[in-house]
mmCIF file of C-alpha atoms in Angstrom:
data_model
loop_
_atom_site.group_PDB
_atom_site.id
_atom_site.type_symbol
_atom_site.label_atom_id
_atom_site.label_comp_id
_atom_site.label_asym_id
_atom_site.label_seq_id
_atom_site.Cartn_x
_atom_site.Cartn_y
_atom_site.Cartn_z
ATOM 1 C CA UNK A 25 7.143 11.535 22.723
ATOM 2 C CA UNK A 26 4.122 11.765 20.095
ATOM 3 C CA UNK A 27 6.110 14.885 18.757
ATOM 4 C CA UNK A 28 9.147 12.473 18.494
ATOM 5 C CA UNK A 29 7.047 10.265 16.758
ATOM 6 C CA UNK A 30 5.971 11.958 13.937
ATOM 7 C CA UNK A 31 9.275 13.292 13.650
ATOM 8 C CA UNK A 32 10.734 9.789 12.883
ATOM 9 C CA UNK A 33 7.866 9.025 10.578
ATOM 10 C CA UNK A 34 8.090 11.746 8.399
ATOM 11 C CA UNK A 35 11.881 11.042 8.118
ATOM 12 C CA UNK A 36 11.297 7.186 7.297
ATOM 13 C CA UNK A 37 8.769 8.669 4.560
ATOM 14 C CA UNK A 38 11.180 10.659 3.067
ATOM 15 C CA UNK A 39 13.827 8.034 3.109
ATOM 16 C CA UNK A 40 11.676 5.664 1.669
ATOM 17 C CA UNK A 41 10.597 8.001 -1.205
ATOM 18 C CA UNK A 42 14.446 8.707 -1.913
ATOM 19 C CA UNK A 43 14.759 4.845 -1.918
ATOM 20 C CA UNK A 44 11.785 4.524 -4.752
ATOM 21 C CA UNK A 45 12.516 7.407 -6.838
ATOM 22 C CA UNK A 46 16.103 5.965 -7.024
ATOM 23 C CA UNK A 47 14.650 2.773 -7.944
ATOM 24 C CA UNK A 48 12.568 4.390 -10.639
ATOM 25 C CA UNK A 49 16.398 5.809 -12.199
ATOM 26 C CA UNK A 50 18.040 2.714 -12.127
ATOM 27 C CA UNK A 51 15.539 0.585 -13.458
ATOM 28 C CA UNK A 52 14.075 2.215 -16.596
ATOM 29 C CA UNK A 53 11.699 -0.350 -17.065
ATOM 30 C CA UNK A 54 9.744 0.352 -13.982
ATOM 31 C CA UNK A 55 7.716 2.796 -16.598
ATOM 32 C CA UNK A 56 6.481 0.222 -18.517
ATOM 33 C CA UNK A 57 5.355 -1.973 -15.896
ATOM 34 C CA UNK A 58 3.995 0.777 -13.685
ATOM 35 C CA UNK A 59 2.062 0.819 -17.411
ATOM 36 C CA UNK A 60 1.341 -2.748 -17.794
ATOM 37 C CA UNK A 61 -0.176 -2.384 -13.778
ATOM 38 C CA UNK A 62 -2.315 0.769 -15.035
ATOM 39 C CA UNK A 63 -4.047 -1.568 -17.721
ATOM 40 C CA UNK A 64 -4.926 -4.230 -15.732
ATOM 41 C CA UNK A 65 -6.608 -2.419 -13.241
ATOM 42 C CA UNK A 66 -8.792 -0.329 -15.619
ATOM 43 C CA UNK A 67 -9.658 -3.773 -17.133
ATOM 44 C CA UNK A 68 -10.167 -5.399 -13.710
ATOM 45 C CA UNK A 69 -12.378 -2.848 -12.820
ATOM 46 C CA UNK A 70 -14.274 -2.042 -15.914
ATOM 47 C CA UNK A 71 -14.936 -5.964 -16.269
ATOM 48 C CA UNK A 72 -16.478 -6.051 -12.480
ATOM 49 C CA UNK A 73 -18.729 -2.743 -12.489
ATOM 50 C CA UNK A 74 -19.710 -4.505 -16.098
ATOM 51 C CA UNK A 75 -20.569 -7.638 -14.378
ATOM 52 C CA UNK A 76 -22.004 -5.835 -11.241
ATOM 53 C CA UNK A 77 -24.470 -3.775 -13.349
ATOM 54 C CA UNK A 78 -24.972 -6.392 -16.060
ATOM 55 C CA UNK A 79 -25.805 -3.363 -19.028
ATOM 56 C CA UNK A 80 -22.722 -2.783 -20.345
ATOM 57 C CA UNK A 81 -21.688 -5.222 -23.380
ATOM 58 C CA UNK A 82 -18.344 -5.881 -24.808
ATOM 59 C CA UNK A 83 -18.269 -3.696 -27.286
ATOM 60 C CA UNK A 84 -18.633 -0.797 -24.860
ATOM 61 C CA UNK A 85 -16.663 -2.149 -22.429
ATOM 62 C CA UNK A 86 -13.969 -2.449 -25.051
ATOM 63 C CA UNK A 87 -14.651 1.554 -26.000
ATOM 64 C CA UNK A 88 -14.586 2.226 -21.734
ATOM 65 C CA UNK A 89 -10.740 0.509 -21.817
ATOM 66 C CA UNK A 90 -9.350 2.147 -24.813
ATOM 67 C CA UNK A 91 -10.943 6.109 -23.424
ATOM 68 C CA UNK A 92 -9.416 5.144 -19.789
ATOM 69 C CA UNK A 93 -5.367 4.271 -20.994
ATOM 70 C CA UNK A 94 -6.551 6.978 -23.716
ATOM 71 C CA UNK A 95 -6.815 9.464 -20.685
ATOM 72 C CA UNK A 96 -4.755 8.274 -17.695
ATOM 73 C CA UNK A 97 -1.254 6.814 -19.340
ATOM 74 C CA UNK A 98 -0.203 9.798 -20.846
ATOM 75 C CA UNK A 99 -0.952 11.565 -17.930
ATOM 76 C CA UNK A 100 1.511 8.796 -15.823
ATOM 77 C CA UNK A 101 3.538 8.822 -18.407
ATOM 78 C CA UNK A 102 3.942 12.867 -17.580
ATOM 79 C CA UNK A 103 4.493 12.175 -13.971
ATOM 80 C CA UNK A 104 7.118 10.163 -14.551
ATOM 81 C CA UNK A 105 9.004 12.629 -16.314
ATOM 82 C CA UNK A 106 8.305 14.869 -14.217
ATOM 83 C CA UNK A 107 10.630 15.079 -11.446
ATOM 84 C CA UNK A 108 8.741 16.957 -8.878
ATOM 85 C CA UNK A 109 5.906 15.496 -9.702
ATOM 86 C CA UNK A 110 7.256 11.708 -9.173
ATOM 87 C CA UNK A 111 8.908 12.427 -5.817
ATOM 88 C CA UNK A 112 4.830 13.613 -4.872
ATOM 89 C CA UNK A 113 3.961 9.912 -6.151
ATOM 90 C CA UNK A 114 6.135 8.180 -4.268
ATOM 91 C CA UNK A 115 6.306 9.917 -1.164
ATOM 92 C CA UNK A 116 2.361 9.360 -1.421
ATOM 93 C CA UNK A 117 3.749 5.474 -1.508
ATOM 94 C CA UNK A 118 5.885 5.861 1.451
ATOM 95 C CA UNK A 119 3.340 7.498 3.573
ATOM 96 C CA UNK A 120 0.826 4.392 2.533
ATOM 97 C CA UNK A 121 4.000 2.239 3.870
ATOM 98 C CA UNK A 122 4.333 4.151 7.362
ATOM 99 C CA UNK A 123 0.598 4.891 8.135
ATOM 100 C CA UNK A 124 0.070 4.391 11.911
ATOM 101 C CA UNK A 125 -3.226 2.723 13.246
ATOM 102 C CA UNK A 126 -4.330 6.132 14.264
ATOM 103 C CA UNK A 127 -4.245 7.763 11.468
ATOM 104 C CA UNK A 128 -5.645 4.855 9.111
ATOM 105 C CA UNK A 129 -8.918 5.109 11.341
ATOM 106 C CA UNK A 130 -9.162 8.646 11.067
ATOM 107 C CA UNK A 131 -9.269 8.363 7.422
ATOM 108 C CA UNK A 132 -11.926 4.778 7.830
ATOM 109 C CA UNK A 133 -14.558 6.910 9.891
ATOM 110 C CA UNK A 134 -16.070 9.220 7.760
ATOM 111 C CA UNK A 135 -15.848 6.727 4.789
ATOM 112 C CA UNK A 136 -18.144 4.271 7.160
ATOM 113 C CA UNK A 137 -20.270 7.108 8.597
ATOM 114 C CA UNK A 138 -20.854 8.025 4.775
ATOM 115 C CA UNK A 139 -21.834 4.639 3.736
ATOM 116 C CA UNK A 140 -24.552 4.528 6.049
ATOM 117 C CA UNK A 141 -25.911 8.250 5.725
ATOM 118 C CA UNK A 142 -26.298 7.065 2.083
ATOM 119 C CA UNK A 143 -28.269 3.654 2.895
ATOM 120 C CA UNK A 144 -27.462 1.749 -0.221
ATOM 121 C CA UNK A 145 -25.624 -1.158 1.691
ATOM 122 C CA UNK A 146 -27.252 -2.839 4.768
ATOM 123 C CA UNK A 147 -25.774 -2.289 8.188
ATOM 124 C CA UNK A 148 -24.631 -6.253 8.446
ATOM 125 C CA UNK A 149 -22.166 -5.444 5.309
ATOM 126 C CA UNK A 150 -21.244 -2.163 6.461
ATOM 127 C CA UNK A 151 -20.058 -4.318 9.792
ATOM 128 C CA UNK A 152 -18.227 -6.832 8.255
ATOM 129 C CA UNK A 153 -16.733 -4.950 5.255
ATOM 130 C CA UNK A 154 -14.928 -2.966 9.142
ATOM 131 C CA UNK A 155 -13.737 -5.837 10.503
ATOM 132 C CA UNK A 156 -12.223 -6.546 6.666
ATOM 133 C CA UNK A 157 -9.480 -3.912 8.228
ATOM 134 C CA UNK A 158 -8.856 -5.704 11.280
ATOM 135 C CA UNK A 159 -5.977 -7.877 10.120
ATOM 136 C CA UNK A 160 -4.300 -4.719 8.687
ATOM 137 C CA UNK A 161 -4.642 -2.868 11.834
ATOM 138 C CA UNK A 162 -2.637 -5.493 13.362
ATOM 139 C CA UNK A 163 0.341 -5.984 11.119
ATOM 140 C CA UNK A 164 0.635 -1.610 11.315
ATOM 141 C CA UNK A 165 0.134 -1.696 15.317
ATOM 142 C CA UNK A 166 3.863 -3.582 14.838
ATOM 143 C CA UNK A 167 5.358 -0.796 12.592
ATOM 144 C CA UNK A 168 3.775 1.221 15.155
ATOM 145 C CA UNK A 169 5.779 -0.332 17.624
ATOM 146 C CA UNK A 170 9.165 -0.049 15.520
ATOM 147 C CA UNK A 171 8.530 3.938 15.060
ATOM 148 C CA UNK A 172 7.654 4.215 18.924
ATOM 149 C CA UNK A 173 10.985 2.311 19.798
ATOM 150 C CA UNK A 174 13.242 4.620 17.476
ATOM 151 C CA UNK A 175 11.609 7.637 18.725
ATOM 152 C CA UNK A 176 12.693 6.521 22.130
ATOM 153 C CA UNK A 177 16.304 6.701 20.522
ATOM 154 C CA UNK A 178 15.587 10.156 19.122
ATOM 155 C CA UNK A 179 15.171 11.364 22.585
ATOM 156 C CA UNK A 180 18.548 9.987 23.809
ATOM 157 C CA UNK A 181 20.665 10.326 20.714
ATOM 158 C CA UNK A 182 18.551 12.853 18.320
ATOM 159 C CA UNK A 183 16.584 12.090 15.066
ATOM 160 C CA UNK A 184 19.105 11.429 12.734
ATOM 161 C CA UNK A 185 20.730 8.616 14.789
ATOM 162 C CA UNK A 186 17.565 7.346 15.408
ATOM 163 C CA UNK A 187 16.582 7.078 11.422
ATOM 164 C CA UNK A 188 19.803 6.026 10.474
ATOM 165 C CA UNK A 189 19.583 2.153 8.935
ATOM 166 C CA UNK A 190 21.976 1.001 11.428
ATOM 167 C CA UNK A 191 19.789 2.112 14.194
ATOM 168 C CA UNK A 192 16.532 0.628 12.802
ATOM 169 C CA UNK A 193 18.091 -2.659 12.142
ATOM 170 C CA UNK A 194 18.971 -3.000 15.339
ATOM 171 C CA UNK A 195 15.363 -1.962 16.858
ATOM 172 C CA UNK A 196 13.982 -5.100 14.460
ATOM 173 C CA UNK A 197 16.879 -7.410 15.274
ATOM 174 C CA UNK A 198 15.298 -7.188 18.975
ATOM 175 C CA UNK A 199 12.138 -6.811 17.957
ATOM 176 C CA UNK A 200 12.521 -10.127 15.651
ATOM 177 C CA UNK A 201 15.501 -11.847 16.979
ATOM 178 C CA UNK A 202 16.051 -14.273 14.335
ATOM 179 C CA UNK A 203 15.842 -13.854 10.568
ATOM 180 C CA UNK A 204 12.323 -16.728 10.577
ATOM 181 C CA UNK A 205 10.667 -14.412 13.262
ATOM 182 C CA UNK A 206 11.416 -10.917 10.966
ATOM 183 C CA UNK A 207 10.481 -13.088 7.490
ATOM 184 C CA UNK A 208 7.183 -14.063 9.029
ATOM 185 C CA UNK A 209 6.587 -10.455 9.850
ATOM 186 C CA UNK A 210 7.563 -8.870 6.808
ATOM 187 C CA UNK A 211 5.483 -11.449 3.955
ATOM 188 C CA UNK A 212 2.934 -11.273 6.938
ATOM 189 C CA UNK A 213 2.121 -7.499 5.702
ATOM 190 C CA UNK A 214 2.155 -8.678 2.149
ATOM 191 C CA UNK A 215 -0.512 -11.658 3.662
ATOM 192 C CA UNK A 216 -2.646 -8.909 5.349
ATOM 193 C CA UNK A 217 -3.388 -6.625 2.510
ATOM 194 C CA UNK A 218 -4.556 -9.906 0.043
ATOM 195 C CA UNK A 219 -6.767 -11.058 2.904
ATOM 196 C CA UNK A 220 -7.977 -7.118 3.054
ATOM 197 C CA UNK A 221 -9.491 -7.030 -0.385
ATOM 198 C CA UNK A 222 -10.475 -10.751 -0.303
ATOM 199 C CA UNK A 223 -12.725 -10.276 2.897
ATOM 200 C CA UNK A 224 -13.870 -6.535 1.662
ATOM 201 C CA UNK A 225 -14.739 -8.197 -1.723
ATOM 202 C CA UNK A 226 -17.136 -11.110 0.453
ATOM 203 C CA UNK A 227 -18.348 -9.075 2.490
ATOM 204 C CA UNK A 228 -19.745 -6.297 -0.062
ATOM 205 C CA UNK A 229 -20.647 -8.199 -2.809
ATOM 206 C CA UNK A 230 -23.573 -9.594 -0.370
ATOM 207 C CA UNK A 231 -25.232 -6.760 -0.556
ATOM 208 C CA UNK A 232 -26.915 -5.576 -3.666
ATOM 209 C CA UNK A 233 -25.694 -3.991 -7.079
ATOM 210 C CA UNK A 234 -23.892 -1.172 -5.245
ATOM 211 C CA UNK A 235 -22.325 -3.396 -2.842
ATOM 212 C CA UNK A 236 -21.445 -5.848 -5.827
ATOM 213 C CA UNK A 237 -19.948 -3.122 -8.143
ATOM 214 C CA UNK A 238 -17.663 -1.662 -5.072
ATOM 215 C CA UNK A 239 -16.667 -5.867 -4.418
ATOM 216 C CA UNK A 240 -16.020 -6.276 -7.623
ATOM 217 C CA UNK A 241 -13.342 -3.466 -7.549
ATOM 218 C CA UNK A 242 -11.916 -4.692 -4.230
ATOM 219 C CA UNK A 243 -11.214 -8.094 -5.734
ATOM 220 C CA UNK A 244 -9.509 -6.001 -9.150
ATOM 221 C CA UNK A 245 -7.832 -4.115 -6.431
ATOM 222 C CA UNK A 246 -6.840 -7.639 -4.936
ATOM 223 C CA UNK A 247 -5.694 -8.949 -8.146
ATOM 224 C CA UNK A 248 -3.412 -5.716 -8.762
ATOM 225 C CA UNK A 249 -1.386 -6.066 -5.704
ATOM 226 C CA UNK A 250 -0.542 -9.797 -6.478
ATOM 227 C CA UNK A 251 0.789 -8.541 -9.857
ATOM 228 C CA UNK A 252 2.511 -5.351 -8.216
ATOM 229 C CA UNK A 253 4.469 -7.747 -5.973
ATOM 230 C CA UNK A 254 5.384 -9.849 -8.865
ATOM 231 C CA UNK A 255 6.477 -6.820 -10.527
ATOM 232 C CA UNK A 256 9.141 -5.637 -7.608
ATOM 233 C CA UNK A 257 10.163 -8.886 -6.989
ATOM 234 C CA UNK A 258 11.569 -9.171 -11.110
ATOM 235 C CA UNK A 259 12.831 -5.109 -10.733
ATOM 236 C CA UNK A 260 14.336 -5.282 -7.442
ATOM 237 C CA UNK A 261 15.396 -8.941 -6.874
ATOM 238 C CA UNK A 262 14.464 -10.692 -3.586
ATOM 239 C CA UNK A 263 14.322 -7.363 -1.639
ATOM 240 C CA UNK A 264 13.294 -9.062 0.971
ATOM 241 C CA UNK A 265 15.904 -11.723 1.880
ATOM 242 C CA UNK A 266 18.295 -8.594 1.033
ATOM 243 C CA UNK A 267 17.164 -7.431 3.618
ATOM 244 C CA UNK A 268 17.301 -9.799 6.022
ATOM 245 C CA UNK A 269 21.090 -10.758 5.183
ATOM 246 C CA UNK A 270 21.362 -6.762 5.964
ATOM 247 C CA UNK A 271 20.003 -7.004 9.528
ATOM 248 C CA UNK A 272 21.104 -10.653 10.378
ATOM 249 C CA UNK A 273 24.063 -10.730 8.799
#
């Protein structure tokens, strides 16, 4: 069944790449948002390690924005245009989307085991900057749940009936038997990730300049997902209540 598994993942992930890069086509201005989203980041994050460290005045900081969209939008701006080399992107973005528990810890325990070989941030922080990831573990133990329950339908019927949209809306229509129940779920991930970078950006920033300059860049990272979701929401409509008139009917 675990061979199953993966199986239905890595067909999900390629669906959902398909589904972005085709999103990418018909909206053309995607590009310049993905842009606008690039800027405020480097100027999120500049601003808090400038804050964090306290030596850096504006007119550096002003010289540290301009050589960052100096360096890194061209090179997005390449990707894009690249074909191959946006499908990579995005399929990166679909494997974010369908990460189970399991593999989201295996990535987690060297980056903790680092932070305290290094020492710079107490053990208290360390602890509570973990349990920062507990409310995300939850809302992926349910995609979990949905992959495990189509795999079951791979075994029966074979992968591509299982990964077919007909199938899967029918594993969340049970799963989520009315359209509240699946609504809850879905702005529930959306919910999960803020509160993430919220309670990584407390619990760091209580510990020192290093833990300060890596909470500042939580909170930018915070800020950047609030203004990604604004972003798909003007591109692609209310996906989500699409959605739900797809399943529910």
């Amino acid at each position: 069944m675990i061979g199953l598994e993966t199986q239905v993942r890595e067909a999900l992930i390629d669906q959902r790449a398909n589904e972005l890069v085709r999103c990418i086509s018909e909206y053309p201005e995607y590009k310049s948002r993905v842009t606008e989203l690039v800027e405020t980041m480097a100027d999120s994050i500049i601003g808090s390690m400038a804050s964090a460290f306290g030596d850096i005045d504006e007119k550096e900081m002003t010289k540290m924005k301009q050589e960052y969209r100096k360096e890194v939008l061209p090179q997005i701006q390449a990707q894009f245009d690249n074909p191959e080399q946006l499908r990579k992107i995005m399929y990166e973005q679909a494997r974010k989307q369908y990460i189970s528990v399991k593999q989201l810890k295996a990535i987690l325990r060297p980056h903790f085991a680092d932070m305290r070989e290094d020492g710079e941030i107490g053990e208290k922080v360390i602890a509570d900057y973990e349990k920062s990831y507990e409310g995300l573990f939850e809302f992926i133990k349910t995609n979990d749940r949905i992959v495990r329950r189509l795999a079951k339908v791979a075994k029966k019927d074979g992968i591509d009936k299982a990964t077919q949209k007909e199938t899967r809306n029918s594993v969340i229509k049970k799963m989520f038997p009315t359209p509240d129940e699946y609504r809850t779920f879905a702005q529930g991930g959306m919910e999960a990730i803020k509160s993430f970078y919220q309670q990584a950006q407390s619990a760091l920033t209580a510990d020192g300049e290093m833990g300060q300059a890596l909470g500042g860049i939580f909170g930018a990272m915070g800020q950047l997902m609030e203004k990604a979701q604004e972003m798909n929401q003007k591109i692609q409509g209310n996906y989500l209540e699409e959605t739900i008139q797809e399943i529910y009917g």
